[in-house]
Amino acid sequence: MSNLFTSSIGKKLIMSITGLFLVLFLLFHMCMNLVAIISQEGYNMICAFLGANWYALAGTVVLAAGAVIHIIYAFILTILNRRARGTQRYAVEATPKGVEWASQNMFVLGLIIVIGLGLHLWNFWYNMQYVELVYSHEEIAALGLEPANGAALIAGLFSNPIYCLVYLIWFGALWFHLTHGFWSAFQTIGWDNQIWRPRWVCISKVIATIIFLGFAAVVVYFYAHSLCTGGAC
């Protein structure tokens, strides 16, 4: 068991498992956000259900733990890989044939994703679940906050073209990260061979594209809706 936390393979296995867990959450979160396009009332019902309830809080803790563990092990493995390469990392070499651009830049892509995650938590989680945890209903009303009105938060945020661009860049980094990270996770777990590796690579691109298009659709829809309500169409 100790080798799981100390060996390089063990660290990669932990990062792979937590990464796959986060992919499942992304698919769930994407589907939830798409509800806002179909029915804003339905989306707000989901937000109310996932408020400051014990099951929502338990889910948040598990999700946060998975994200933190994934990020920490990504940093650790990056440092170990750079130490292992030593001075070779300063040599200017062409990218080896067959090595994806995403695999060469996973750390940078990860940093962009972490920064985007922090911004997203500030824009949504802080204004929704957090305020329900720290303020009473009377205080929330006095502050003019509506934590269960997630549709209004989405509409307000994505009426700003700068935020739309920032989020689309974030989703783009996530796409590149997933196209390599998803199939690489199955390779680390051992569910990989000459037959299945190209299949996992293809599945990775499909899943990454679905997640990207699903999240991007919400941004584009609400920005276009803000233009129309503003008389631009």
C-alpha atoms as a PDB file:
ATOM      1  CA  MET A   1       0.000   0.000   0.000  1.00  0.00           C
ATOM      2  CA  SER A   2       2.841   2.400   0.782  1.00  0.00           C
ATOM      3  CA  ASN A   3       4.164   1.937  -2.766  1.00  0.00           C
ATOM      4  CA  LEU A   4       0.904   3.379  -4.023  1.00  0.00           C
ATOM      5  CA  PHE A   5       1.821   6.750  -2.516  1.00  0.00           C
ATOM      6  CA  THR A   6       5.603   6.644  -2.905  1.00  0.00           C
ATOM      7  CA  SER A   7       6.305   5.030  -6.277  1.00  0.00           C
ATOM      8  CA  SER A   8       6.022   6.887  -9.564  1.00  0.00           C
ATOM      9  CA  ILE A   9       3.544   4.323 -10.904  1.00  0.00           C
ATOM     10  CA  GLY A  10       1.440   4.618  -7.750  1.00  0.00           C
ATOM     11  CA  LYS A  11       1.306   8.410  -8.068  1.00  0.00           C
ATOM     12  CA  LYS A  12       0.303   8.124 -11.716  1.00  0.00           C
ATOM     13  CA  LEU A  13      -2.408   5.630 -10.784  1.00  0.00           C
ATOM     14  CA  ILE A  14      -3.861   7.976  -8.155  1.00  0.00           C
ATOM     15  CA  MET A  15      -3.802  10.890 -10.593  1.00  0.00           C
ATOM     16  CA  SER A  16      -5.453   8.733 -13.279  1.00  0.00           C
ATOM     17  CA  ILE A  17      -8.274   7.538 -11.022  1.00  0.00           C
ATOM     18  CA  THR A  18      -9.013  11.021  -9.690  1.00  0.00           C
ATOM     19  CA  GLY A  19      -8.838  12.366 -13.251  1.00  0.00           C
ATOM     20  CA  LEU A  20     -11.444   9.884 -14.490  1.00  0.00           C
ATOM     21  CA  PHE A  21     -13.634  10.778 -11.521  1.00  0.00           C
ATOM     22  CA  LEU A  22     -13.401  14.449 -12.503  1.00  0.00           C
ATOM     23  CA  VAL A  23     -14.321  13.604 -16.102  1.00  0.00           C
ATOM     24  CA  LEU A  24     -17.535  11.997 -14.841  1.00  0.00           C
ATOM     25  CA  PHE A  25     -18.280  15.155 -12.873  1.00  0.00           C
ATOM     26  CA  LEU A  26     -17.622  17.323 -15.937  1.00  0.00           C
ATOM     27  CA  LEU A  27     -20.129  15.281 -17.943  1.00  0.00           C
ATOM     28  CA  PHE A  28     -22.708  15.650 -15.163  1.00  0.00           C
ATOM     29  CA  HIS A  29     -22.019  19.381 -14.784  1.00  0.00           C
ATOM     30  CA  MET A  30     -22.242  19.887 -18.546  1.00  0.00           C
ATOM     31  CA  CYS A  31     -25.629  18.139 -18.706  1.00  0.00           C
ATOM     32  CA  MET A  32     -26.838  20.214 -15.767  1.00  0.00           C
ATOM     33  CA  ASN A  33     -25.762  23.446 -17.461  1.00  0.00           C
ATOM     34  CA  LEU A  34     -27.487  22.496 -20.712  1.00  0.00           C
ATOM     35  CA  VAL A  35     -30.748  22.394 -18.763  1.00  0.00           C
ATOM     36  CA  ALA A  36     -30.401  26.182 -18.413  1.00  0.00           C
ATOM     37  CA  ILE A  37     -30.806  26.476 -22.191  1.00  0.00           C
ATOM     38  CA  ILE A  38     -33.890  24.273 -22.259  1.00  0.00           C
ATOM     39  CA  SER A  39     -35.567  25.596 -19.105  1.00  0.00           C
ATOM     40  CA  GLN A  40     -34.210  28.222 -16.748  1.00  0.00           C
ATOM     41  CA  GLU A  41     -36.865  27.250 -14.202  1.00  0.00           C
ATOM     42  CA  GLY A  42     -35.691  23.645 -14.394  1.00  0.00           C
ATOM     43  CA  TYR A  43     -32.088  24.728 -13.944  1.00  0.00           C
ATOM     44  CA  ASN A  44     -33.010  26.771 -10.875  1.00  0.00           C
ATOM     45  CA  MET A  45     -34.789  23.728  -9.423  1.00  0.00           C
ATOM     46  CA  ILE A  46     -31.510  21.805  -9.761  1.00  0.00           C
ATOM     47  CA  CYS A  47     -29.626  24.678  -8.107  1.00  0.00           C
ATOM     48  CA  ALA A  48     -32.098  24.677  -5.222  1.00  0.00           C
ATOM     49  CA  PHE A  49     -31.724  20.908  -4.880  1.00  0.00           C
ATOM     50  CA  LEU A  50     -27.918  21.224  -4.842  1.00  0.00           C
ATOM     51  CA  GLY A  51     -27.865  24.023  -2.302  1.00  0.00           C
ATOM     52  CA  ALA A  52     -26.539  23.829   1.256  1.00  0.00           C
ATOM     53  CA  ASN A  53     -27.969  20.353   1.871  1.00  0.00           C
ATOM     54  CA  TRP A  54     -25.982  17.568   3.527  1.00  0.00           C
ATOM     55  CA  TYR A  55     -25.851  15.456   0.361  1.00  0.00           C
ATOM     56  CA  ALA A  56     -24.755  18.425  -1.759  1.00  0.00           C
ATOM     57  CA  LEU A  57     -22.116  19.369   0.816  1.00  0.00           C
ATOM     58  CA  ALA A  58     -20.888  15.763   0.975  1.00  0.00           C
ATOM     59  CA  GLY A  59     -20.637  15.724  -2.809  1.00  0.00           C
ATOM     60  CA  THR A  60     -18.775  19.029  -2.783  1.00  0.00           C
ATOM     61  CA  VAL A  61     -16.250  17.720  -0.255  1.00  0.00           C
ATOM     62  CA  VAL A  62     -15.639  14.538  -2.287  1.00  0.00           C
ATOM     63  CA  LEU A  63     -15.318  16.538  -5.496  1.00  0.00           C
ATOM     64  CA  ALA A  64     -12.958  19.053  -3.907  1.00  0.00           C
ATOM     65  CA  ALA A  65     -10.834  16.236  -2.483  1.00  0.00           C
ATOM     66  CA  GLY A  66     -10.614  14.576  -5.895  1.00  0.00           C
ATOM     67  CA  ALA A  67      -9.614  17.849  -7.574  1.00  0.00           C
ATOM     68  CA  VAL A  68      -7.030  18.732  -4.921  1.00  0.00           C
ATOM     69  CA  ILE A  69      -5.462  15.257  -5.006  1.00  0.00           C
ATOM     70  CA  HIS A  70      -5.325  15.327  -8.812  1.00  0.00           C
ATOM     71  CA  ILE A  71      -3.672  18.753  -8.848  1.00  0.00           C
ATOM     72  CA  ILE A  72      -1.162  17.920  -6.091  1.00  0.00           C
ATOM     73  CA  TYR A  73      -0.051  14.697  -7.768  1.00  0.00           C
ATOM     74  CA  ALA A  74       0.195  16.488 -11.116  1.00  0.00           C
ATOM     75  CA  PHE A  75       2.627  18.977  -9.547  1.00  0.00           C
ATOM     76  CA  ILE A  76       4.595  16.201  -7.835  1.00  0.00           C
ATOM     77  CA  LEU A  77       4.936  14.136 -11.015  1.00  0.00           C
ATOM     78  CA  THR A  78       5.932  17.200 -13.045  1.00  0.00           C
ATOM     79  CA  ILE A  79       8.698  18.033 -10.553  1.00  0.00           C
ATOM     80  CA  LEU A  80       9.902  14.417 -10.475  1.00  0.00           C
ATOM     81  CA  ASN A  81       9.955  14.233 -14.280  1.00  0.00           C
ATOM     82  CA  ARG A  82      11.977  17.446 -14.529  1.00  0.00           C
ATOM     83  CA  ARG A  83      14.459  16.218 -11.935  1.00  0.00           C
ATOM     84  CA  ALA A  84      14.793  12.930 -13.790  1.00  0.00           C
ATOM     85  CA  ARG A  85      15.562  14.736 -17.048  1.00  0.00           C
ATOM     86  CA  GLY A  86      18.134  16.937 -15.324  1.00  0.00           C
ATOM     87  CA  THR A  87      19.978  19.303 -17.642  1.00  0.00           C
ATOM     88  CA  GLN A  88      18.443  17.630 -20.685  1.00  0.00           C
ATOM     89  CA  ARG A  89      15.380  19.783 -20.276  1.00  0.00           C
ATOM     90  CA  TYR A  90      17.416  22.801 -21.340  1.00  0.00           C
ATOM     91  CA  ALA A  91      18.334  21.220 -24.660  1.00  0.00           C
ATOM     92  CA  VAL A  92      16.381  22.390 -27.667  1.00  0.00           C
ATOM     93  CA  GLU A  93      14.895  19.333 -29.299  1.00  0.00           C
ATOM     94  CA  ALA A  94      12.145  18.734 -31.807  1.00  0.00           C
ATOM     95  CA  THR A  95       8.994  17.151 -30.467  1.00  0.00           C
ATOM     96  CA  PRO A  96       9.345  13.373 -30.852  1.00  0.00           C
ATOM     97  CA  LYS A  97       7.276  11.897 -33.665  1.00  0.00           C
ATOM     98  CA  GLY A  98       3.931  10.578 -32.454  1.00  0.00           C
ATOM     99  CA  VAL A  99       3.934  12.648 -29.255  1.00  0.00           C
ATOM    100  CA  GLU A 100       0.885  14.886 -28.985  1.00  0.00           C
ATOM    101  CA  TRP A 101       1.201  18.610 -28.372  1.00  0.00           C
ATOM    102  CA  ALA A 102      -1.152  18.234 -25.393  1.00  0.00           C
ATOM    103  CA  SER A 103       1.086  15.610 -23.778  1.00  0.00           C
ATOM    104  CA  GLN A 104       4.044  17.997 -24.037  1.00  0.00           C
ATOM    105  CA  ASN A 105       2.106  20.830 -22.386  1.00  0.00           C
ATOM    106  CA  MET A 106      -0.078  19.114 -19.789  1.00  0.00           C
ATOM    107  CA  PHE A 107       1.398  21.184 -16.952  1.00  0.00           C
ATOM    108  CA  VAL A 108       0.695  24.512 -18.680  1.00  0.00           C
ATOM    109  CA  LEU A 109      -2.782  23.348 -19.672  1.00  0.00           C
ATOM    110  CA  GLY A 110      -3.335  22.262 -16.084  1.00  0.00           C
ATOM    111  CA  LEU A 111      -2.354  25.697 -14.782  1.00  0.00           C
ATOM    112  CA  ILE A 112      -4.832  27.372 -17.141  1.00  0.00           C
ATOM    113  CA  ILE A 113      -7.533  24.968 -15.978  1.00  0.00           C
ATOM    114  CA  VAL A 114      -6.761  25.633 -12.289  1.00  0.00           C
ATOM    115  CA  ILE A 115      -6.892  29.412 -12.821  1.00  0.00           C
ATOM    116  CA  GLY A 116     -10.179  29.034 -14.701  1.00  0.00           C
ATOM    117  CA  LEU A 117     -11.519  26.824 -11.919  1.00  0.00           C
ATOM    118  CA  GLY A 118     -10.716  29.487  -9.337  1.00  0.00           C
ATOM    119  CA  LEU A 119     -12.536  32.105 -11.409  1.00  0.00           C
ATOM    120  CA  HIS A 120     -15.500  29.783 -11.856  1.00  0.00           C
ATOM    121  CA  LEU A 121     -15.736  29.066  -8.132  1.00  0.00           C
ATOM    122  CA  TRP A 122     -15.707  32.783  -7.420  1.00  0.00           C
ATOM    123  CA  ASN A 123     -18.421  33.529  -9.977  1.00  0.00           C
ATOM    124  CA  PHE A 124     -20.768  30.687  -9.090  1.00  0.00           C
ATOM    125  CA  TRP A 125     -19.986  28.550  -6.037  1.00  0.00           C
ATOM    126  CA  TYR A 126     -19.178  31.610  -3.900  1.00  0.00           C
ATOM    127  CA  ASN A 127     -22.439  33.289  -4.906  1.00  0.00           C
ATOM    128  CA  MET A 128     -24.534  30.166  -4.506  1.00  0.00           C
ATOM    129  CA  GLN A 129     -23.655  27.394  -2.061  1.00  0.00           C
ATOM    130  CA  TYR A 130     -21.158  29.440  -0.038  1.00  0.00           C
ATOM    131  CA  VAL A 131     -23.554  32.271   0.793  1.00  0.00           C
ATOM    132  CA  GLU A 132     -26.155  29.734   1.915  1.00  0.00           C
ATOM    133  CA  LEU A 133     -23.591  28.258   4.276  1.00  0.00           C
ATOM    134  CA  VAL A 134     -22.436  31.482   5.925  1.00  0.00           C
ATOM    135  CA  TYR A 135     -25.510  33.741   5.800  1.00  0.00           C
ATOM    136  CA  SER A 136     -29.050  33.403   7.094  1.00  0.00           C
ATOM    137  CA  HIS A 137     -32.030  33.748   4.742  1.00  0.00           C
ATOM    138  CA  GLU A 138     -32.635  37.245   6.082  1.00  0.00           C
ATOM    139  CA  GLU A 139     -29.021  38.278   5.473  1.00  0.00           C
ATOM    140  CA  ILE A 140     -29.078  36.833   1.964  1.00  0.00           C
ATOM    141  CA  ALA A 141     -32.248  38.786   1.176  1.00  0.00           C
ATOM    142  CA  ALA A 142     -30.741  41.963   2.639  1.00  0.00           C
ATOM    143  CA  LEU A 143     -27.658  41.557   0.451  1.00  0.00           C
ATOM    144  CA  GLY A 144     -29.867  41.169  -2.614  1.00  0.00           C
ATOM    145  CA  LEU A 145     -28.478  37.707  -3.389  1.00  0.00           C
ATOM    146  CA  GLU A 146     -30.397  34.848  -4.991  1.00  0.00           C
ATOM    147  CA  PRO A 147     -28.235  31.729  -4.565  1.00  0.00           C
ATOM    148  CA  ALA A 148     -30.885  29.438  -6.055  1.00  0.00           C
ATOM    149  CA  ASN A 149     -31.281  31.626  -9.156  1.00  0.00           C
ATOM    150  CA  GLY A 150     -28.377  30.129 -11.059  1.00  0.00           C
ATOM    151  CA  ALA A 151     -29.924  31.012 -14.412  1.00  0.00           C
ATOM    152  CA  ALA A 152     -29.716  34.716 -13.574  1.00  0.00           C
ATOM    153  CA  LEU A 153     -26.049  34.337 -12.620  1.00  0.00           C
ATOM    154  CA  ILE A 154     -25.294  32.585 -15.905  1.00  0.00           C
ATOM    155  CA  ALA A 155     -27.213  35.157 -17.931  1.00  0.00           C
ATOM    156  CA  GLY A 156     -25.518  38.058 -16.169  1.00  0.00           C
ATOM    157  CA  LEU A 157     -22.002  36.668 -16.456  1.00  0.00           C
ATOM    158  CA  PHE A 158     -22.225  35.632 -20.085  1.00  0.00           C
ATOM    159  CA  SER A 159     -23.656  38.932 -21.203  1.00  0.00           C
ATOM    160  CA  ASN A 160     -20.067  40.153 -20.776  1.00  0.00           C
ATOM    161  CA  PRO A 161     -17.985  39.341 -23.910  1.00  0.00           C
ATOM    162  CA  ILE A 162     -14.726  39.323 -21.917  1.00  0.00           C
ATOM    163  CA  TYR A 163     -16.000  36.640 -19.576  1.00  0.00           C
ATOM    164  CA  CYS A 164     -17.296  34.694 -22.573  1.00  0.00           C
ATOM    165  CA  LEU A 165     -13.839  34.762 -24.178  1.00  0.00           C
ATOM    166  CA  VAL A 166     -12.100  33.794 -20.925  1.00  0.00           C
ATOM    167  CA  TYR A 167     -14.434  30.843 -20.410  1.00  0.00           C
ATOM    168  CA  LEU A 168     -14.055  29.656 -24.002  1.00  0.00           C
ATOM    169  CA  ILE A 169     -10.260  29.741 -23.624  1.00  0.00           C
ATOM    170  CA  TRP A 170     -10.653  27.767 -20.403  1.00  0.00           C
ATOM    171  CA  PHE A 171     -12.821  25.185 -22.166  1.00  0.00           C
ATOM    172  CA  GLY A 172     -10.272  25.000 -24.989  1.00  0.00           C
ATOM    173  CA  ALA A 173      -7.465  24.221 -22.523  1.00  0.00           C
ATOM    174  CA  LEU A 174      -9.726  21.614 -20.948  1.00  0.00           C
ATOM    175  CA  TRP A 175     -10.279  20.012 -24.372  1.00  0.00           C
ATOM    176  CA  PHE A 176      -6.552  19.638 -24.991  1.00  0.00           C
ATOM    177  CA  HIS A 177      -6.028  18.353 -21.449  1.00  0.00           C
ATOM    178  CA  LEU A 178      -8.728  15.710 -21.798  1.00  0.00           C
ATOM    179  CA  THR A 179      -7.693  14.505 -25.264  1.00  0.00           C
ATOM    180  CA  HIS A 180      -4.450  13.275 -23.752  1.00  0.00           C
ATOM    181  CA  GLY A 181      -5.342  12.765 -20.091  1.00  0.00           C
ATOM    182  CA  PHE A 182      -8.350  10.489 -20.632  1.00  0.00           C
ATOM    183  CA  TRP A 183      -6.675   7.781 -22.707  1.00  0.00           C
ATOM    184  CA  SER A 184      -3.447   8.163 -20.716  1.00  0.00           C
ATOM    185  CA  ALA A 185      -5.386   7.335 -17.540  1.00  0.00           C
ATOM    186  CA  PHE A 186      -6.533   4.016 -19.002  1.00  0.00           C
ATOM    187  CA  GLN A 187      -2.980   3.321 -20.123  1.00  0.00           C
ATOM    188  CA  THR A 188      -1.757   3.854 -16.554  1.00  0.00           C
ATOM    189  CA  ILE A 189      -4.504   1.624 -15.143  1.00  0.00           C
ATOM    190  CA  GLY A 190      -3.474  -1.104 -17.558  1.00  0.00           C
ATOM    191  CA  TRP A 191      -6.539  -1.190 -19.791  1.00  0.00           C
ATOM    192  CA  ASP A 192      -4.427  -0.564 -22.852  1.00  0.00           C
ATOM    193  CA  ASN A 193      -2.944  -2.629 -25.664  1.00  0.00           C
ATOM    194  CA  GLN A 194      -2.247  -2.334 -29.390  1.00  0.00           C
ATOM    195  CA  ILE A 195      -5.931  -2.769 -30.174  1.00  0.00           C
ATOM    196  CA  TRP A 196      -7.459  -0.589 -27.482  1.00  0.00           C
ATOM    197  CA  ARG A 197      -4.976   2.291 -27.406  1.00  0.00           C
ATOM    198  CA  PRO A 198      -6.182   3.868 -30.696  1.00  0.00           C
ATOM    199  CA  ARG A 199      -9.748   3.285 -29.524  1.00  0.00           C
ATOM    200  CA  TRP A 200      -9.116   5.064 -26.215  1.00  0.00           C
ATOM    201  CA  VAL A 201      -7.437   7.934 -28.094  1.00  0.00           C
ATOM    202  CA  CYS A 202     -10.520   8.260 -30.317  1.00  0.00           C
ATOM    203  CA  ILE A 203     -12.900   8.021 -27.347  1.00  0.00           C
ATOM    204  CA  SER A 204     -10.848  10.673 -25.548  1.00  0.00           C
ATOM    205  CA  LYS A 205     -11.298  13.120 -28.411  1.00  0.00           C
ATOM    206  CA  VAL A 206     -15.010  12.377 -28.627  1.00  0.00           C
ATOM    207  CA  ILE A 207     -15.577  12.890 -24.893  1.00  0.00           C
ATOM    208  CA  ALA A 208     -13.383  16.010 -24.801  1.00  0.00           C
ATOM    209  CA  THR A 209     -15.293  17.455 -27.771  1.00  0.00           C
ATOM    210  CA  ILE A 210     -18.689  16.688 -26.230  1.00  0.00           C
ATOM    211  CA  ILE A 211     -17.657  18.385 -22.977  1.00  0.00           C
ATOM    212  CA  PHE A 212     -16.219  21.389 -24.816  1.00  0.00           C
ATOM    213  CA  LEU A 213     -19.262  21.853 -27.064  1.00  0.00           C
ATOM    214  CA  GLY A 214     -21.689  21.354 -24.171  1.00  0.00           C
ATOM    215  CA  PHE A 215     -20.107  24.016 -21.980  1.00  0.00           C
ATOM    216  CA  ALA A 216     -19.406  26.365 -24.903  1.00  0.00           C
ATOM    217  CA  ALA A 217     -23.033  26.095 -26.053  1.00  0.00           C
ATOM    218  CA  VAL A 218     -24.195  27.612 -22.756  1.00  0.00           C
ATOM    219  CA  VAL A 219     -21.777  30.538 -23.101  1.00  0.00           C
ATOM    220  CA  VAL A 220     -22.715  31.227 -26.740  1.00  0.00           C
ATOM    221  CA  TYR A 221     -26.440  30.837 -26.103  1.00  0.00           C
ATOM    222  CA  PHE A 222     -26.605  33.280 -23.204  1.00  0.00           C
ATOM    223  CA  TYR A 223     -24.325  35.795 -24.910  1.00  0.00           C
ATOM    224  CA  ALA A 224     -26.476  35.682 -28.056  1.00  0.00           C
ATOM    225  CA  HIS A 225     -29.593  35.957 -25.882  1.00  0.00           C
ATOM    226  CA  SER A 226     -28.161  39.080 -24.187  1.00  0.00           C
ATOM    227  CA  LEU A 227     -27.533  40.642 -27.600  1.00  0.00           C
ATOM    228  CA  CYS A 228     -31.086  39.893 -28.711  1.00  0.00           C
ATOM    229  CA  THR A 229     -32.670  41.242 -25.521  1.00  0.00           C
ATOM    230  CA  GLY A 230     -30.481  44.316 -25.907  1.00  0.00           C
ATOM    231  CA  GLY A 231     -31.954  44.961 -29.333  1.00  0.00           C
ATOM    232  CA  ALA A 232     -28.936  43.864 -31.359  1.00  0.00           C
ATOM    233  CA  CYS A 233     -30.946  41.260 -33.313  1.00  0.00           C
END
